[in-house]
Amino acid sequence: MQPSSRVTIRDVAARAGVSVATVSKVINQRYGVAAETNARVLAVIEELGYEASLVAQSLRNHRTNVIGILVADLEPFSTELLKGAADAIRGTGFELVVYSAGGRTSDHVGWERRYLSRLSGTLIDGAVLVTPTVTNVQYDAPIVAVDPHTGPSDLLTIDSDNLKGGRLATEHLLGLGHRRIGMLTGRSDLQSAQLREQGYRQALQAAGVTVDESLVAVGAYDPEIAVDAARELLSGPDRPTAVFAANDISAIATIEAATQLGLRVPEDVSVVGFDNVPESALCVPPLTTVDQPIRRMGQRAVELLVALIRGEQPDSFHVTLETSLVVRQSARAFPSP
Amino acid sequence: MQPSSRVTIRDVAARAGVSVATVSKVINQRYGVAAETNARVLAVIEELGYEASLVAQSLRNHRTNVIGILVADLEPFSTELLKGAADAIRGTGFELVVYSAGGRTSDHVGWERRYLSRLSGTLIDGAVLVTPTVTNVQYDAPIVAVDPHTGPSDLLTIDSDNLKGGRLATEHLLGLGHRRIGMLTGRSDLQSAQLREQGYRQALQAAGVTVDESLVAVGAYDPEIAVDAARELLSGPDRPTAVFAANDISAIATIEAATQLGLRVPEDVSVVGFDNVPESALCVPPLTTVDQPIRRMGQRAVELLVALIRGEQPDSFHVTLETSLVVRQSARAFPSP
DNA sequence: TTGAAAGCGCTAACAG
DNA sequence: CTGTTAGCGCTTTCAA
């Protein structure tokens, strides 16, 4: 990158024959600039194609009008959330920047603390944290957490009714006649994962089915971990006839594992997922899953954050949206008719 | 936001009883710091939870190791691309930041020039431009364009075989017996839109069908514009029996418009889309569409950009990936059997 | 081995 | 109305 090729405020000032302060005033529409000077500076700005450096500006001003969305990775869930966030940002006057920690969060717990430290106060006025790995990120800037970490926290949070969702999925399988129902659990540090598992256990218990712990394996919301765990789960002689996976990614991985083992879905194993990301409809067979309104969660998170930044009192500290069952074709009656 | 609550290098220096310069050296692992001092500073950094401000750093250093992805909006196409970009970024040592112009690009042509000006040189080392609205963004930082603007350009570009895709879609419809085939075109400033339309025209011509210009309407890749255009197109007494929409979003909008008009898809109108975003499988009926490998495009774009930033010669200046037809259920034989 | 000072691009007081 | 100056948080000479 050649030095000096970027147009700075000094270039504009020099070309217009004024000081940088004057140019700054023109840019920020401050009072005290002669109409003629104003016009001349504006012309030079146009001519040179000058735009103020966001970085330099935010180092001075503490308000930047950009909000950050910090995600562990860019995968179906987080990108779906981004669509909702984008919907909500329009017309607010804020801009959106997304930071991705680049997956593999396992080897870097606390990435959001790091990112927040690096960005907040400068660059962003507030942040939405998606599936954070820690509970307490105390910062001066407003923060909203989506699908938060377990444990008590003073953060504002958005989530969906994971407990009910877990129950719904399991009850569906029970209703189809399954009794040996396995579960691929999620990222144990997230509330959502714990609640989905709890819903699973509650539903089984309510139906008088004892949980066989050998049928519960960790999928960690991760496709690779899930595919291994699912293979293991489905390999035994006494394998489950149905599997509830804690998210769609794991459910898809389960179908993959089943296929590798020569098992057909849903004829030999039924699979139910969680999330209802668009990919769940693409998979073969189309996935029966629990819908959580991901886009709406992204929207609410941004709305809440913007209100906070504007100094308004939030009307609620924890928002929980509804979940519901979406029946497609990956689960069917047992024993097979 | 309370002032002074952010931990800065000065806080660390004060607490460790050294100068900021020394702290900086410790952070950057420069030579010339006593082992003992080093340890003490490190301890304070840990204690205070200090992280260097990305903004301040990048104002000084011209290298930041972050690359930017500039998108017009966060919708199915761009988010799909992001997934590929995220795949490619792992292990490169670069971080990813996504900037969204917040849709409604129509009222702001040249958003990417503005963003680039605001970010490049500071904050990002290079950028991927997704569906840019202008052709010449000359910058000191490396740039790769995905689905580029029309007209000659010196940018490195990634796209897919849009001409062939347009032909494939139209030939499929012709093969089903359709002759009155309408088209909902895309954003006319993008090469992809022009080529898809050209493919449509070529296929019709090759089949000896004259293009009825009243059957060609502008959808602009935009759901709202598309739904209106589709309604118009399908309202006439002499309506088309099939519509090729320039992207899946428009195709889904077409199905919506048809439904509003009391027309069934595919019984009364066949619809074919373009992109094969996950949403295309979710729609009712599942969309027959042209697949372009969006994730792979995102991957290639990032790979190319990283190579460029590292000063390597790119092996190619324009990468065009394959397109293929995906038959689902939104198009069927005409006349209906 | 350490620190003082300059400066990245910008804005805000304050003088002129 | 305009320019000078200081400083945001950081890194990098250069002296001490």
XYZ file of C-alpha atoms (C1' of nucleotides) in Angstrom, chain B residues 7-24 27 37 40-41 44-45 48 50, chain C residues 3-4, chain D residues 10-11:
30
model
C -8.738 0.978 30.060
C -6.057 2.595 27.932
C -2.388 2.089 27.559
C -1.855 4.995 29.926
C -3.739 3.267 32.699
C -1.547 0.254 32.255
C 1.593 2.371 32.201
C 0.623 4.262 35.321
C -0.248 1.127 37.233
C 2.948 -0.622 36.198
C 5.013 2.426 36.917
C 6.486 2.640 33.443
C 5.965 4.804 30.378
C 3.428 4.143 27.681
C 6.266 3.535 25.279
C 7.412 0.604 27.339
C 3.958 -0.855 27.520
C 3.701 -0.569 23.777
C 2.549 -5.524 23.674
C 9.607 -5.137 33.492
C 5.211 -6.749 35.486
C 3.565 -5.025 32.559
C -0.977 -5.407 34.881
C -2.424 -5.955 31.425
C -6.839 -4.624 34.098
C -6.461 -4.330 28.757
C 11.138 7.471 28.371
C 10.112 11.952 25.946
C -1.273 4.213 19.993
C 3.733 3.218 17.911
